[in-house]
């Protein structure tokens, strides 16, 4: 039912993890894909091979999304190579795991630049292209439980996700009349490279078992990608400024 044939989608931080799963899912639905990485070139190339095998056009672009110049080069490249951009999945994130007492101004600024400012700058730089999308263009950010809950050693990233959700609502307000939807997927705990380094990872994954309201089935990166696919498709044209949670119901369980 979802057919994105002819659409062009950029997924930031798509060399691995949830970003890679989103890129593959969008390609399976027919979209051509721009994969973005910062350091993991060979991993990004492997994702590109998967997408090529689906018969889609794919490009792999190195860009640090915390840097305005890199974002401008990335969007220029997309305009030149693909001539259009319909979907942005702002997935890349960093920040590390640290106590609130150890956050330095440098950590704070670095985390906010990658996790929050990137979405704003991507939209600022790409808005003219997005506006030309024949349907409604879709911008989707990735958030986490840390936006609204206290997670051990996660204050820096969690705070950035709360800001991200707010900025998405404000962008939706400004861009709705220009044919652009901005929404967020708030994912529960998913096994990826980043969560393997999470302090108390065993406890957190164990905790999923009793808080899940979907039996013994837990959120995988593909489940997050399914929600992104919905928000990237015309089926979500009337969903605007929203945060969609994909977490087995964990956040509403006492
Ligand atoms: N895993 C979870 O449980 C979970 C839960 C909720 C939300 N999320 C969110 O989902 C998203 C993906 O998480 P993940 O667990 O899949 O992460 P991950 O496995 O650590 O992958 C992070 C990706 O972001 C890229 N990246 C990091 N900094 C970048 C930068 N400055 N510029 C461009 N790319 C950059 C990395 O690229 P390189 O490898 O090339 O450097 C990599 O592709 C994040 O926004 C995260 O906060 C994750």
Tab-separated table of C-alpha atoms and ligand atoms in Angstrom:
chain	number	residue	atom	x	y	z
A	1	UNK	CA	0.000	0.000	0.000
A	2	UNK	CA	2.881	2.396	0.666
A	3	UNK	CA	4.573	3.131	-2.643
A	4	UNK	CA	7.411	5.649	-2.580
A	5	UNK	CA	8.561	4.990	-6.148
A	6	UNK	CA	10.215	8.132	-7.522
A	7	UNK	CA	10.639	9.726	-4.088
A	8	UNK	CA	14.116	10.662	-2.876
A	9	UNK	CA	15.011	10.187	0.790
A	10	UNK	CA	18.031	11.292	2.827
A	11	UNK	CA	18.737	9.303	5.992
A	12	UNK	CA	21.462	10.772	8.203
A	13	UNK	CA	23.625	8.386	10.198
A	14	UNK	CA	22.585	5.456	8.008
A	15	UNK	CA	25.826	3.490	8.030
A	16	UNK	CA	24.456	1.241	10.778
A	17	UNK	CA	21.765	0.737	13.423
A	18	UNK	CA	18.327	2.312	13.165
A	19	UNK	CA	19.406	4.671	10.357
A	20	UNK	CA	20.484	1.769	8.153
A	21	UNK	CA	17.197	-0.047	8.866
A	22	UNK	CA	15.218	3.100	7.930
A	23	UNK	CA	17.145	3.490	4.675
A	24	UNK	CA	16.514	-0.127	3.678
A	25	UNK	CA	12.825	0.068	4.622
A	26	UNK	CA	12.303	3.257	2.555
A	27	UNK	CA	14.127	1.629	-0.371
A	28	UNK	CA	11.941	-1.477	-0.081
A	29	UNK	CA	8.953	0.879	-0.450
A	30	UNK	CA	10.470	2.250	-3.680
A	31	UNK	CA	12.429	5.363	-2.642
A	32	UNK	CA	15.870	6.283	-3.941
A	33	UNK	CA	18.221	6.793	-1.019
A	34	UNK	CA	21.058	9.054	0.050
A	35	UNK	CA	22.996	7.293	2.795
A	36	UNK	CA	25.016	9.529	5.101
A	37	UNK	CA	27.885	8.519	7.360
A	38	UNK	CA	30.501	10.328	9.400
A	39	UNK	CA	33.210	7.713	10.049
A	40	UNK	CA	31.920	4.253	8.982
A	41	UNK	CA	32.457	4.277	5.193
A	42	UNK	CA	32.669	0.512	4.687
A	43	UNK	CA	29.529	-0.112	6.760
A	44	UNK	CA	27.685	2.522	4.690
A	45	UNK	CA	28.886	0.844	1.482
A	46	UNK	CA	27.411	-2.458	2.673
A	47	UNK	CA	24.028	-0.799	3.256
A	48	UNK	CA	24.318	0.745	-0.225
A	49	UNK	CA	24.818	-2.728	-1.733
A	50	UNK	CA	21.597	-3.913	-0.069
A	51	UNK	CA	19.710	-0.945	-1.516
A	52	UNK	CA	21.204	-1.358	-4.970
A	53	UNK	CA	20.093	-5.004	-4.922
A	54	UNK	CA	16.533	-3.715	-4.490
A	55	UNK	CA	16.922	-1.821	-7.775
A	56	UNK	CA	16.959	1.664	-6.235
A	57	UNK	CA	19.335	4.535	-6.906
A	58	UNK	CA	21.627	5.058	-3.943
A	59	UNK	CA	24.454	7.448	-3.049
A	60	UNK	CA	26.783	7.359	-0.050
A	61	UNK	CA	27.842	10.771	1.288
A	62	UNK	CA	30.244	11.593	4.101
A	63	UNK	CA	29.008	14.576	6.114
A	64	UNK	CA	29.250	15.592	9.735
A	65	UNK	CA	25.696	16.790	10.333
A	66	UNK	CA	26.817	18.956	13.238
A	67	UNK	CA	28.570	21.212	10.693
A	68	UNK	CA	26.605	23.683	8.535
A	69	UNK	CA	29.156	23.511	5.678
A	70	UNK	CA	28.820	19.732	5.487
A	71	UNK	CA	25.033	19.983	5.410
A	72	UNK	CA	25.186	22.548	2.600
A	73	UNK	CA	27.513	20.308	0.548
A	74	UNK	CA	25.265	17.304	1.208
A	75	UNK	CA	22.106	19.071	0.042
A	76	UNK	CA	23.919	20.599	-2.983
A	77	UNK	CA	25.037	17.100	-3.942
A	78	UNK	CA	21.466	15.771	-3.670
A	79	UNK	CA	20.087	18.606	-5.808
A	80	UNK	CA	22.741	18.037	-8.470
A	81	UNK	CA	22.573	14.233	-8.518
A	82	UNK	CA	18.878	13.567	-7.819
A	83	UNK	CA	17.195	16.903	-8.610
A	84	UNK	CA	14.702	16.513	-5.771
A	85	UNK	CA	14.367	15.656	-2.085
A	86	UNK	CA	11.089	14.486	-0.576
A	87	UNK	CA	12.013	12.855	2.737
A	88	UNK	CA	14.628	13.605	5.399
A	89	UNK	CA	15.180	11.200	8.271
A	90	UNK	CA	17.362	13.058	10.789
A	91	UNK	CA	18.645	10.025	12.635
A	92	UNK	CA	22.335	10.677	13.405
A	93	UNK	CA	23.064	11.248	17.081
A	94	UNK	CA	25.991	11.316	19.441
A	95	UNK	CA	26.713	12.477	22.967
A	96	UNK	CA	28.020	9.500	24.825
A	97	UNK	CA	26.926	8.374	28.239
A	98	UNK	CA	27.958	10.528	31.187
A	99	UNK	CA	26.653	11.788	34.491
A	100	UNK	CA	25.039	15.216	34.653
A	101	UNK	CA	27.823	16.270	37.021
A	102	UNK	CA	30.461	15.557	34.361
A	103	UNK	CA	28.889	17.399	31.415
A	104	UNK	CA	31.277	20.030	30.073
A	105	UNK	CA	30.332	22.977	27.865
A	106	UNK	CA	32.100	21.155	25.022
A	107	UNK	CA	30.047	17.944	25.526
A	108	UNK	CA	26.866	19.991	25.770
A	109	UNK	CA	27.460	21.984	22.606
A	110	UNK	CA	28.665	18.935	20.631
A	111	UNK	CA	25.615	16.877	21.608
A	112	UNK	CA	23.162	19.667	20.846
A	113	UNK	CA	24.789	20.387	17.487
A	114	UNK	CA	24.547	16.779	16.295
A	115	UNK	CA	21.248	15.822	17.903
A	116	UNK	CA	19.234	19.033	17.602
A	117	UNK	CA	20.799	21.734	15.451
A	118	UNK	CA	21.330	19.205	12.629
A	119	UNK	CA	17.565	18.801	12.148
A	120	UNK	CA	17.046	22.565	12.089
A	121	UNK	CA	19.923	23.186	9.676
A	122	UNK	CA	18.945	20.304	7.384
A	123	UNK	CA	15.477	21.804	7.068
A	124	UNK	CA	16.789	25.355	6.630
A	125	UNK	CA	19.184	24.320	3.863
A	126	UNK	CA	16.833	21.834	2.133
A	127	UNK	CA	13.526	23.701	2.486
A	128	UNK	CA	13.490	24.997	-1.110
A	129	UNK	CA	13.990	21.459	-2.430
A	130	UNK	CA	11.466	19.968	0.004
A	131	UNK	CA	8.856	22.534	-1.027
A	132	UNK	CA	9.093	21.300	-4.615
A	133	UNK	CA	8.067	17.767	-3.600
A	134	UNK	CA	4.863	16.951	-5.507
A	135	UNK	CA	3.062	15.739	-2.383
A	136	UNK	CA	3.802	16.822	1.174
A	137	UNK	CA	7.520	16.537	1.996
A	138	UNK	CA	8.322	14.644	5.187
A	139	UNK	CA	10.943	15.364	7.844
A	140	UNK	CA	11.317	12.797	10.621
A	141	UNK	CA	13.586	12.988	13.669
A	142	UNK	CA	14.570	10.187	16.046
A	143	UNK	CA	13.979	10.629	19.756
A	144	UNK	CA	14.116	8.391	22.817
A	145	UNK	CA	12.628	7.808	26.271
A	146	UNK	CA	15.254	10.223	27.617
A	147	UNK	CA	13.140	13.109	26.254
A	148	UNK	CA	10.617	12.580	29.032
A	149	UNK	CA	12.156	10.076	31.477
A	150	UNK	CA	15.290	9.931	33.620
A	151	UNK	CA	17.705	7.343	32.222
A	152	UNK	CA	21.001	6.618	34.029
A	153	UNK	CA	23.997	8.469	32.514
A	154	UNK	CA	21.819	9.736	29.667
A	155	UNK	CA	20.989	13.301	30.708
A	156	UNK	CA	23.032	14.901	27.957
A	157	UNK	CA	21.390	12.946	25.141
A	158	UNK	CA	17.988	12.835	26.875
A	159	UNK	CA	17.913	16.618	27.197
A	160	UNK	CA	18.813	16.976	23.532
A	161	UNK	CA	15.921	14.688	22.585
A	162	UNK	CA	13.455	16.787	24.621
A	163	UNK	CA	14.674	19.843	22.708
A	164	UNK	CA	14.420	17.938	19.421
A	165	UNK	CA	10.772	17.074	20.027
A	166	UNK	CA	9.972	20.698	20.822
A	167	UNK	CA	11.830	22.061	17.790
A	168	UNK	CA	10.006	19.567	15.562
A	169	UNK	CA	6.659	20.968	16.736
A	170	UNK	CA	7.813	24.527	16.081
A	171	UNK	CA	9.187	23.630	12.658
A	172	UNK	CA	5.858	21.953	11.844
A	173	UNK	CA	4.082	25.172	12.775
A	174	UNK	CA	6.279	27.235	10.456
A	175	UNK	CA	6.499	24.801	7.553
A	176	UNK	CA	3.045	23.273	7.405
A	177	UNK	CA	1.765	25.912	4.985
A	178	UNK	CA	4.800	25.279	2.804
A	179	UNK	CA	3.903	21.610	2.255
A	180	UNK	CA	6.306	20.101	4.780
A	181	UNK	CA	5.408	17.791	7.689
A	182	UNK	CA	7.793	17.443	10.631
A	183	UNK	CA	7.304	14.558	13.035
A	184	UNK	CA	9.311	12.501	15.503
A	185	UNK	CA	9.597	8.788	16.218
A	186	UNK	CA	10.411	8.199	19.870
A	187	UNK	CA	11.932	4.719	20.024
A	188	UNK	CA	12.209	2.465	23.047
A	189	UNK	CA	15.399	0.589	23.801
A	190	UNK	CA	16.730	-1.164	20.675
A	191	UNK	CA	19.856	-3.333	20.465
A	192	UNK	CA	22.397	-1.357	18.374
A	193	UNK	CA	26.076	-0.418	18.628
A	194	UNK	CA	25.206	2.587	20.795
A	195	UNK	CA	23.060	0.718	23.328
A	196	UNK	CA	25.683	-2.018	23.674
A	197	UNK	CA	27.789	0.714	25.346
A	198	UNK	CA	24.939	1.961	27.560
A	199	UNK	CA	25.898	1.905	31.244
A	200	UNK	CA	23.617	-0.596	33.016
A	201	UNK	CA	22.744	-2.082	29.581
A	202	UNK	CA	21.923	-5.494	31.117
A	203	UNK	CA	19.587	-3.889	33.643
A	204	UNK	CA	17.933	-1.748	30.959
A	205	UNK	CA	17.349	-4.680	28.591
A	206	UNK	CA	16.137	-6.820	31.514
A	207	UNK	CA	13.751	-3.991	32.470
A	208	UNK	CA	12.149	-4.174	29.026
A	209	UNK	CA	10.858	-7.636	29.867
A	210	UNK	CA	8.487	-6.580	32.613
A	211	UNK	CA	7.515	-3.231	31.104
A	212	UNK	CA	6.658	-4.578	27.651
A	213	UNK	CA	2.948	-4.692	26.809
A	214	UNK	CA	3.546	-6.752	23.659
A	215	UNK	CA	4.273	-10.106	25.279
A	216	UNK	CA	7.777	-11.367	24.686
A	217	UNK	CA	8.250	-9.422	21.457
A	218	UNK	CA	10.579	-6.414	21.876
A	219	UNK	CA	11.311	-3.426	19.658
A	220	UNK	CA	13.816	-4.096	16.872
A	221	UNK	CA	15.319	-1.474	14.598
A	222	UNK	CA	12.979	-2.615	11.819
A	223	UNK	CA	9.962	-1.733	14.023
A	224	UNK	CA	11.302	1.806	14.336
A	225	UNK	CA	11.857	1.872	10.569
A	226	UNK	CA	8.216	0.850	10.015
A	227	UNK	CA	7.032	3.919	11.961
A	228	UNK	CA	9.452	6.102	9.995
A	229	UNK	CA	8.087	4.622	6.761
A	230	UNK	CA	4.532	5.544	7.804
A	231	UNK	CA	5.583	9.121	8.631
A	232	UNK	CA	7.490	9.336	5.332
A	233	UNK	CA	4.470	8.248	3.306
A	234	UNK	CA	1.330	10.063	2.124
A	235	UNK	CA	-0.626	7.982	4.687
A	236	UNK	CA	0.626	10.423	7.333
A	237	UNK	CA	-0.184	13.645	5.462
A	238	UNK	CA	-2.465	14.807	8.296
A	239	UNK	CA	0.024	13.907	11.066
A	240	UNK	CA	1.921	17.071	11.918
A	241	UNK	CA	4.223	18.099	14.791
A	242	UNK	CA	3.613	14.733	16.461
A	243	UNK	CA	5.791	12.345	18.441
A	244	UNK	CA	4.978	8.694	17.717
A	245	UNK	CA	6.307	6.300	20.363
A	246	UNK	CA	7.448	2.800	19.351
A	247	UNK	CA	8.423	1.051	22.583
A	248	UNK	CA	6.163	-1.988	23.216
A	249	UNK	CA	4.087	0.318	25.439
A	250	UNK	CA	6.930	0.553	27.976
A	251	UNK	CA	6.500	4.262	28.684
A	252	UNK	CA	2.861	3.934	29.717
A	253	UNK	CA	3.512	0.946	31.999
A	254	UNK	CA	3.985	1.918	35.664
B	1	LIG	N1	19.246	2.332	19.955
B	1	LIG	C1	18.269	2.756	20.745
B	1	LIG	O1	17.861	2.078	21.706
B	1	LIG	C2	17.600	4.071	20.477
B	1	LIG	C3	16.449	4.370	21.190
B	1	LIG	C4	15.808	5.575	20.942
B	1	LIG	C5	16.288	6.451	20.011
B	1	LIG	N2	17.425	6.152	19.329
B	1	LIG	C6	17.897	7.130	18.361
B	1	LIG	O2	17.964	6.533	17.077
B	1	LIG	C7	19.044	7.087	16.345
B	1	LIG	C8	20.009	6.004	15.899
B	1	LIG	O3	20.462	5.306	17.037
B	1	LIG	P1	21.370	3.996	16.902
B	1	LIG	O4	21.277	3.297	18.196
B	1	LIG	O5	21.044	3.285	15.636
B	1	LIG	O6	22.829	4.657	16.797
B	1	LIG	P2	24.223	4.033	16.336
B	1	LIG	O7	24.123	2.572	16.089
B	1	LIG	O8	25.223	4.532	17.327
B	1	LIG	O9	24.493	4.773	14.941
B	1	LIG	C9	24.674	6.153	14.925
B	1	LIG	C10	24.752	6.618	13.494
B	1	LIG	O10	24.874	8.043	13.515
B	1	LIG	C11	25.993	8.419	12.732
B	1	LIG	N3	26.551	9.668	13.235
B	1	LIG	C12	26.970	9.970	14.490
B	1	LIG	N4	27.400	11.245	14.545
B	1	LIG	C13	27.263	11.751	13.286
B	1	LIG	C14	27.526	13.011	12.699
B	1	LIG	N5	28.017	14.024	13.420
B	1	LIG	N6	27.258	13.173	11.385
B	1	LIG	C15	26.746	12.172	10.642
B	1	LIG	N7	26.482	10.954	11.140
B	1	LIG	C16	26.738	10.751	12.445
B	1	LIG	C17	26.939	7.241	12.801
B	1	LIG	O11	27.786	7.301	11.653
B	1	LIG	P3	29.308	6.750	11.628
B	1	LIG	O12	29.286	5.366	12.184
B	1	LIG	O13	29.659	6.834	10.189
B	1	LIG	O14	30.122	7.691	12.468
B	1	LIG	C18	25.948	6.076	12.757
B	1	LIG	O15	25.575	5.786	11.428
B	1	LIG	C19	19.676	8.142	17.260
B	1	LIG	O16	19.090	9.387	17.029
B	1	LIG	C20	19.298	7.629	18.636
B	1	LIG	O17	19.331	8.634	19.627
B	1	LIG	C21	18.097	4.984	19.538
